[in-house]
Tab-separated table of C-alpha atoms in Angstrom:
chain	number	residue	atom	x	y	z
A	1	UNK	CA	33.828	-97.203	-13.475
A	2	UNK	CA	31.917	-93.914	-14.421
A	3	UNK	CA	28.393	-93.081	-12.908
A	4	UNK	CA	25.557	-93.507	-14.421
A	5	UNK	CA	22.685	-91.183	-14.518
A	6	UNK	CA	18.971	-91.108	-15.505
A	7	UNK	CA	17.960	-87.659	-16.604
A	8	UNK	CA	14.177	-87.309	-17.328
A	9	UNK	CA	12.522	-84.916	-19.541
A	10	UNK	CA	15.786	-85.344	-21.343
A	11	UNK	CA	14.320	-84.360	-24.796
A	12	UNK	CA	12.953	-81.149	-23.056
A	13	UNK	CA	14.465	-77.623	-22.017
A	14	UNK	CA	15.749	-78.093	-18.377
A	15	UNK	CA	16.379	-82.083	-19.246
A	16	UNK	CA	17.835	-81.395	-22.838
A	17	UNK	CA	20.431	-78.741	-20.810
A	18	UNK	CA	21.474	-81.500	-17.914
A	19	UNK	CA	22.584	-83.905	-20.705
A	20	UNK	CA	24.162	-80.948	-22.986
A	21	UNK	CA	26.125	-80.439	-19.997
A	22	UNK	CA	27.169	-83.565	-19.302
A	23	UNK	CA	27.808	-84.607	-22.199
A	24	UNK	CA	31.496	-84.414	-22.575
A	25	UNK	CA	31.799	-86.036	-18.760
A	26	UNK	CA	32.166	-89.518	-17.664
A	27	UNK	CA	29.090	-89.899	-16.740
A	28	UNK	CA	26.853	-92.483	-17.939
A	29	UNK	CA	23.342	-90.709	-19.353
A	30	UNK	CA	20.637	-92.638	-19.951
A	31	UNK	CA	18.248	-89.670	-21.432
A	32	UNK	CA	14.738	-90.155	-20.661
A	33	UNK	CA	11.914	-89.674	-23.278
A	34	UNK	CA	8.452	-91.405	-24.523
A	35	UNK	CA	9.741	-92.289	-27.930
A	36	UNK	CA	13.654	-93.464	-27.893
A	37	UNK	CA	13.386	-93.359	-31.632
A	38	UNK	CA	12.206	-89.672	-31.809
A	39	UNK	CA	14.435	-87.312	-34.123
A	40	UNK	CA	14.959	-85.608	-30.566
A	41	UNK	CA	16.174	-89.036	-28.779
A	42	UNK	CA	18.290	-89.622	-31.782
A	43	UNK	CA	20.290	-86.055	-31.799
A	44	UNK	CA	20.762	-86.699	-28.220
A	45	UNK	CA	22.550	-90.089	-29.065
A	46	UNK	CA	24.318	-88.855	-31.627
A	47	UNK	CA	25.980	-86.184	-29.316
A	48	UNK	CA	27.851	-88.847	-27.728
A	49	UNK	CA	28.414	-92.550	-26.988
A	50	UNK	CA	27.932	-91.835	-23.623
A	51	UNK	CA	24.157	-90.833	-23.656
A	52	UNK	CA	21.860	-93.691	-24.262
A	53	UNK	CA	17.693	-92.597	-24.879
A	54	UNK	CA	15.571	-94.221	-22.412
A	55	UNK	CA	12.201	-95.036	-23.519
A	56	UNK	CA	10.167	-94.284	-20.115
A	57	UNK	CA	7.143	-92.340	-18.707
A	58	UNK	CA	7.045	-91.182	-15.865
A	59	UNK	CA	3.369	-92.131	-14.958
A	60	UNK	CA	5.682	-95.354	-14.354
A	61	UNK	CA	8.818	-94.637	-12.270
A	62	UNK	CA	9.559	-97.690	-11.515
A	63	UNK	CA	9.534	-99.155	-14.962
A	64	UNK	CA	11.958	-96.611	-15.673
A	65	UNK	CA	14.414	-98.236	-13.774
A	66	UNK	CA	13.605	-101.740	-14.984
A	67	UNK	CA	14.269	-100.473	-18.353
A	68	UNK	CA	17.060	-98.680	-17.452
A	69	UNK	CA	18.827	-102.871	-16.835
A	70	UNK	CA	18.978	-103.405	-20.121
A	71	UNK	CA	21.134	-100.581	-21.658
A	72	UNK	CA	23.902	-100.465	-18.606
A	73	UNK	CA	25.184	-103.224	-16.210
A	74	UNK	CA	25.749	-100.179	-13.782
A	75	UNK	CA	24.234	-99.119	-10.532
A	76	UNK	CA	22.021	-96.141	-10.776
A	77	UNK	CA	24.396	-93.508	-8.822
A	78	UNK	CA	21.954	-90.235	-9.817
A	79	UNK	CA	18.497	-88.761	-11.278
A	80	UNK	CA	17.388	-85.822	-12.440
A	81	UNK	CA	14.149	-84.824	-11.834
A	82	UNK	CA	12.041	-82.495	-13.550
A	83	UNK	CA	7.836	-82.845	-14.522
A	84	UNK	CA	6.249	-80.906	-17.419
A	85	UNK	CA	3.344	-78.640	-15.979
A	86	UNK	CA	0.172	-81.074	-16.619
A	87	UNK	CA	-2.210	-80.471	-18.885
A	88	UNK	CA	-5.908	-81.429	-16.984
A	89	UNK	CA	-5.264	-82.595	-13.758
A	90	UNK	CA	-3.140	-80.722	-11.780
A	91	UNK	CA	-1.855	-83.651	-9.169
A	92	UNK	CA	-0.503	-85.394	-11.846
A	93	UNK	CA	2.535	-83.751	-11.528
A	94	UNK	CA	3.265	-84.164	-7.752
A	95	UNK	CA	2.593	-88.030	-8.214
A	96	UNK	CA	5.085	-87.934	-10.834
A	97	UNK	CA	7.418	-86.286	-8.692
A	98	UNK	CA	7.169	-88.468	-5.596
A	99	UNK	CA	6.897	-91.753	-7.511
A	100	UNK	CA	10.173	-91.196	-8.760
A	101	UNK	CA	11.658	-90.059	-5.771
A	102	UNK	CA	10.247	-93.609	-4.115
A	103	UNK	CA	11.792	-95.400	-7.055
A	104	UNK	CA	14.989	-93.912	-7.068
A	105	UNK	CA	15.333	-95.114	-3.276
A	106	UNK	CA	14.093	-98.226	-4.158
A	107	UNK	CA	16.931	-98.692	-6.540
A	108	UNK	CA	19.416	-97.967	-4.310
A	109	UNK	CA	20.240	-94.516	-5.879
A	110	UNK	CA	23.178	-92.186	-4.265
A	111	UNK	CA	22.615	-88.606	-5.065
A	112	UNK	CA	18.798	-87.540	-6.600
A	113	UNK	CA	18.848	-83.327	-7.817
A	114	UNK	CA	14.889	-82.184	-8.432
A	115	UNK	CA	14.212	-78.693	-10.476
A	116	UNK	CA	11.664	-77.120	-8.546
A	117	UNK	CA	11.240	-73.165	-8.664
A	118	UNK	CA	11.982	-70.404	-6.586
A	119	UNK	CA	9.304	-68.867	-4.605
A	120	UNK	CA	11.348	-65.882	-2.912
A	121	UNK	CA	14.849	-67.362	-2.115
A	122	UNK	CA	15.240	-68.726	1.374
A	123	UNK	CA	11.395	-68.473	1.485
A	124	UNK	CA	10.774	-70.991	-0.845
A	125	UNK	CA	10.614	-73.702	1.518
A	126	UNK	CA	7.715	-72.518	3.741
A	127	UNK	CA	5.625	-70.856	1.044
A	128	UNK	CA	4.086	-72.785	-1.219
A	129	UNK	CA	2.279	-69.825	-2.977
A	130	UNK	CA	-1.139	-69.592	-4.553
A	131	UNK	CA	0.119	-70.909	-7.663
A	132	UNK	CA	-1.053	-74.576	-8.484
A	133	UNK	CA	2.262	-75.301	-10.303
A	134	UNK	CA	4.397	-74.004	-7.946
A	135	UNK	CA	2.655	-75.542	-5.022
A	136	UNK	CA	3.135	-78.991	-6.499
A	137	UNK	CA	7.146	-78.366	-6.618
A	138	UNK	CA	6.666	-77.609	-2.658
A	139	UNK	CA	5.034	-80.817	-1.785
A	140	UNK	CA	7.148	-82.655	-4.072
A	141	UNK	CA	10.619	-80.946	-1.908
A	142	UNK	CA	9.150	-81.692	1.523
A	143	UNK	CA	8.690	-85.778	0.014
A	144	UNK	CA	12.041	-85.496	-0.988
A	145	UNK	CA	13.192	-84.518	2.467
A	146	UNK	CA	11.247	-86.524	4.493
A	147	UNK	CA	11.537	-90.013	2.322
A	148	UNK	CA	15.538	-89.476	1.895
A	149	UNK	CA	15.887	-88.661	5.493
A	150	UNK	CA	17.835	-91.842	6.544
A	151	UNK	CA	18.500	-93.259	3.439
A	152	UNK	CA	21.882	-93.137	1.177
A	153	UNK	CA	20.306	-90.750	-1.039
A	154	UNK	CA	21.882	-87.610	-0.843
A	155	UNK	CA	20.307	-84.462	-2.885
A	156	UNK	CA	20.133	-81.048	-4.498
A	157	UNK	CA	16.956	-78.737	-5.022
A	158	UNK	CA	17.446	-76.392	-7.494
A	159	UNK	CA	15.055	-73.284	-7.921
A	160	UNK	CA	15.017	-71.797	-11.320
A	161	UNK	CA	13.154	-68.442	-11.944
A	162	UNK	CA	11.461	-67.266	-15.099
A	163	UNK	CA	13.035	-68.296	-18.046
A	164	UNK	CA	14.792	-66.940	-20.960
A	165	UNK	CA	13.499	-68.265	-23.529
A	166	UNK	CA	9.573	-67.751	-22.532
A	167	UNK	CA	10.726	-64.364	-23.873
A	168	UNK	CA	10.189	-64.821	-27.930
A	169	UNK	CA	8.279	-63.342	-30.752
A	170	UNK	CA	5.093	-66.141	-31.096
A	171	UNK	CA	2.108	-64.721	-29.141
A	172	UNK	CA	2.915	-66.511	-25.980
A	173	UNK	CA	5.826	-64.786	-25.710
A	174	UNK	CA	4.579	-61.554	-26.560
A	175	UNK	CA	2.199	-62.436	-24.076
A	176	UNK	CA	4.237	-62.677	-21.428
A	177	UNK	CA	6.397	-59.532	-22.272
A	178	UNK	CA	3.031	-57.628	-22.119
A	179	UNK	CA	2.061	-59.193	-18.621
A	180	UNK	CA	5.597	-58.698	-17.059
A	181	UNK	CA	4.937	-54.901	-18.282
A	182	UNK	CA	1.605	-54.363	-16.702
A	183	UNK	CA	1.508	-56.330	-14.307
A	184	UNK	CA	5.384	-55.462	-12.655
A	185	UNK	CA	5.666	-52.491	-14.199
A	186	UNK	CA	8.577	-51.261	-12.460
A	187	UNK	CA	9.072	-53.891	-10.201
A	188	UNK	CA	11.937	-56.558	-11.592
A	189	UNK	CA	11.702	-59.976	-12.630
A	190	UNK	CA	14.352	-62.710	-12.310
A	191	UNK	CA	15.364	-64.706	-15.623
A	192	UNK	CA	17.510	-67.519	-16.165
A	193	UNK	CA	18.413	-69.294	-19.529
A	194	UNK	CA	17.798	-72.785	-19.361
A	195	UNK	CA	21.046	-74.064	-20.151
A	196	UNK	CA	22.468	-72.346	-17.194
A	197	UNK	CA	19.927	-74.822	-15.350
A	198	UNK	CA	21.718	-77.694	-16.907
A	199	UNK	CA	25.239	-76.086	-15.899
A	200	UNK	CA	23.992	-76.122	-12.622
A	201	UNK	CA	22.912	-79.478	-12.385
A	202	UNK	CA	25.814	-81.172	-14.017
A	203	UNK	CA	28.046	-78.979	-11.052
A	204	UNK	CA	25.725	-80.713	-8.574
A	205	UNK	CA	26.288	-84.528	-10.130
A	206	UNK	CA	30.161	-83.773	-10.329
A	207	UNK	CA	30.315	-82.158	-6.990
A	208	UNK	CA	27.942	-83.953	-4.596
A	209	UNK	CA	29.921	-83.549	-1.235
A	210	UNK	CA	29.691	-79.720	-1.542
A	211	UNK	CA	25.807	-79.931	-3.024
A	212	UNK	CA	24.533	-82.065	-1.350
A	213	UNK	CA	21.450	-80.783	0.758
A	214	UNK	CA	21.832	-77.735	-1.159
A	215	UNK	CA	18.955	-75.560	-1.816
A	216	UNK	CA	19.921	-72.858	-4.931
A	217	UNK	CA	18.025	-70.638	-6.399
A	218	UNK	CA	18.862	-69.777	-9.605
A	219	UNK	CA	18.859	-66.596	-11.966
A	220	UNK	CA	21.409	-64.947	-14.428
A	221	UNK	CA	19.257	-61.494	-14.408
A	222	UNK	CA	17.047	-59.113	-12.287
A	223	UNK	CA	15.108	-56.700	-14.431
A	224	UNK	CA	12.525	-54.173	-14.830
A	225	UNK	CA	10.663	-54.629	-18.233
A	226	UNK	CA	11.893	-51.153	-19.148
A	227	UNK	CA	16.040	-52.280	-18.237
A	228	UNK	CA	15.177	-55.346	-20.268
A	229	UNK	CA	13.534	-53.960	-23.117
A	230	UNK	CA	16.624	-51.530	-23.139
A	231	UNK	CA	18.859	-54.337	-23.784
A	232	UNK	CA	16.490	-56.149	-26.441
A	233	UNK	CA	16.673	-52.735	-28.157
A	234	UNK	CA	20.436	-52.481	-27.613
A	235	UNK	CA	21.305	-56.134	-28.959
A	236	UNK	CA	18.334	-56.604	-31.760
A	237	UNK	CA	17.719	-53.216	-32.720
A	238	UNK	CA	14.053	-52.875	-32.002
A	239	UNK	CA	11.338	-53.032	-28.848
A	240	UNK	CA	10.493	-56.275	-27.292
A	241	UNK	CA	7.650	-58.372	-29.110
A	242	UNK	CA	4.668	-57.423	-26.703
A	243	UNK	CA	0.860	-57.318	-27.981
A	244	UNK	CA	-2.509	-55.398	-27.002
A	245	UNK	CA	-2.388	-54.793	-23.508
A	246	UNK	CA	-5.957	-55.719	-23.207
A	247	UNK	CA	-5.681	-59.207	-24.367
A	248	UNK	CA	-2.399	-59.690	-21.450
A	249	UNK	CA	-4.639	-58.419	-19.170
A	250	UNK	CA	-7.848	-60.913	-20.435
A	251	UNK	CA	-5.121	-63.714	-20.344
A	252	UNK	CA	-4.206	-63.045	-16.960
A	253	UNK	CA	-7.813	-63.373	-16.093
A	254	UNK	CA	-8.785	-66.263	-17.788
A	255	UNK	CA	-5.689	-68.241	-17.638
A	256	UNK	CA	-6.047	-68.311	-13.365
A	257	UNK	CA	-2.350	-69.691	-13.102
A	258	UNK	CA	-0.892	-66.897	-15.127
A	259	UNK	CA	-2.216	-64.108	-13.425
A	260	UNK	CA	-1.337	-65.735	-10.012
A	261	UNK	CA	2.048	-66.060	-10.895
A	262	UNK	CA	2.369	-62.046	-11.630
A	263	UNK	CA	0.371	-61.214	-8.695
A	264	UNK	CA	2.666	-63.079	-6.691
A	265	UNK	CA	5.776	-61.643	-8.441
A	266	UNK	CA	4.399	-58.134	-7.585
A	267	UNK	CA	3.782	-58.703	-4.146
A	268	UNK	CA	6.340	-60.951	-3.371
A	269	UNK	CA	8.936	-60.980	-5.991
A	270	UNK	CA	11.989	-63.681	-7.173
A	271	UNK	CA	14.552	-64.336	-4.387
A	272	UNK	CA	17.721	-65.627	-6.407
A	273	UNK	CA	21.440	-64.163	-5.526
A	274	UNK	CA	22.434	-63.556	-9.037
A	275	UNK	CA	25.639	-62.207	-7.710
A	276	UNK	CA	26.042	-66.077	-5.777
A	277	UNK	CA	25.194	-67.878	-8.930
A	278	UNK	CA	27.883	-66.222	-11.456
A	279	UNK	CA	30.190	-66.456	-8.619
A	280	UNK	CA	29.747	-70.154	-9.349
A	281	UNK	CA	29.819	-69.767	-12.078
A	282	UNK	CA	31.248	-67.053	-13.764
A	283	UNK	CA	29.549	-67.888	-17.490
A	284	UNK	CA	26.302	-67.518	-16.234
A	285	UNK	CA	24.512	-65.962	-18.862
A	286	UNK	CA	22.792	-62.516	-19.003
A	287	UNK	CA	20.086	-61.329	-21.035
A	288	UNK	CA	21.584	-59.792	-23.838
A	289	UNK	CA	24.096	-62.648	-24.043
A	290	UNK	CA	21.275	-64.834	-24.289
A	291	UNK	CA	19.694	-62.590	-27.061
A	292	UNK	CA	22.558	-62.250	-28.904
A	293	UNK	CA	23.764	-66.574	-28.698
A	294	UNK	CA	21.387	-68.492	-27.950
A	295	UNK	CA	17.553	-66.883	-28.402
A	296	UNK	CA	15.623	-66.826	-31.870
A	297	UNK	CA	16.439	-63.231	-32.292
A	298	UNK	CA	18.403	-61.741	-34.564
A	299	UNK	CA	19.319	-58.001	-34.537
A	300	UNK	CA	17.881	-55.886	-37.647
């Protein structure tokens, strides 16, 4: 009998990679997403007869579950967890986090893997950091450990850094170019592409004796704005998108969380083993692969 497997946020970037990834396994994957009728939940279907949209939110964990009885006659052997930054209030997201970690206990479930975000490697899991986001992600590991201790739920934390794909040529992206290049200056940052996230994942689902209470951050690149910007030049033929320095700078100081994260990258800084994670494995993508397969970029 193969496993089954709720992945939330499955219509999303980190969720969207965990089913991509799975998706030629024999795993069960019930994908879920507010609107199983969405053009998104549909493509997902249509990828394979093995992934099943699950109309959920997770403001209700434990109607996901209920749900989740009437499209398999399977145990629920794994989740994925992952929670969009909120918009508003910002303990919505650790109430998310921990309601589904209660529910997934509840329902009897054997191996649980939660995307967090790394906060300087091995550090991670005493510093929650000044940022609001991240801090939530720390609260919501330490639930995980303590409400799984003595359980049968087994799990993985993974840690992603920055992403890829928050590099791109709309004004938050240029944005965020602009901030890593004042703010970091020559300092690097840690990127990983998001469907290395879901590569990740799927190892820790199809491996669970040699993941389980596994704590991996995760990055595919450590860069200096100027080494990146190199490649970007290299692959597309021109400079990274960036814009006025001054409006980065206003941006950092009016959007509190943004300018908290790059203070904290400058003082602190991103604590993945890249060299560890292509070890595991050895596609891991770097930036200019990304650039060149899977961004919006295309070289002039």
């Amino acid at each position: 009998m193969s496993k089954t497997i709720i992945v939330t946020g499955a219509t999303g970037k980190q969720g969207g990679s965990v089913v991509q990834a799975l998706r030629d396994s024999d795993f069960e994957i019930l994908a879920v997403t507010r609107n199983a009728n969405s053009p998104a939940a549909i493509k997902l279907a249509n990828l394979s007869a093995n992934i099943k949209p699950l109309q959920g939110d997770l403001a209700d964990a434990s109607a996901i579950f209920e749900r989740a009885k009437m499209l398999t006659s399977n145990p629920i052997w794994g989740v994925y967890s992952v929670q969009a930054k909120p918009v508003g209030d910002p303990t919505v997201e650790a109430t998310q986090g921990k309601n589904l970690i209660d529910a997934a206990i509840a329902a009897g479930v054997q191996f649980f893997v939660y995307s967090s975000v790394d906060r300087g490697g091995a550090k991670s899991s005493s510093d929650p950091t000044p940022v609001v986001h991240w801090a939530n992600k720390h609260r919501i590991e330490k639930y995980l450990e303590d409400k799984a201790a003595g359980t049968q739920m087994r799990y993985t934390v993974l840690r992603p850094t920055g992403f890829m794909e928050n590099i791109s040529n709309d004004f938050a992206g240029k944005a965020t170019a602009t901030s890593w290049q004042l703010a970091l200056k020559d300092k690097p940052m840690q990127l990983i592409a998001t469907k290395d996230i879901g590569w990740f994942a799927a190892n820790a689902f199809k491996h669970p004796e040699d993941n389980a209470g596994r704590y991996l951050s995760l990055a595919g690149a450590s860069l200096t704005f100027d080494e990146a910007n190199a490649i970007f030049k290299k692959r597309i033929g021109t400079d990274m998108p960036t814009t006025f320095g001054v409006v980065a700078s206003l941006g950092m100081c009016l959007v509190k969380e943004v300018g908290a994260i790059f203070k904290w990258l400058k003082q602190n800084g991103n604590g993945a083993d890249v060299d560890e994670c292509r070890r595991m494995n050895p596609s891991l993508t770097d930036f200019g692969a990304w650039l060149e397969s899977d961004s919006a970029f295309r070289k002039e």
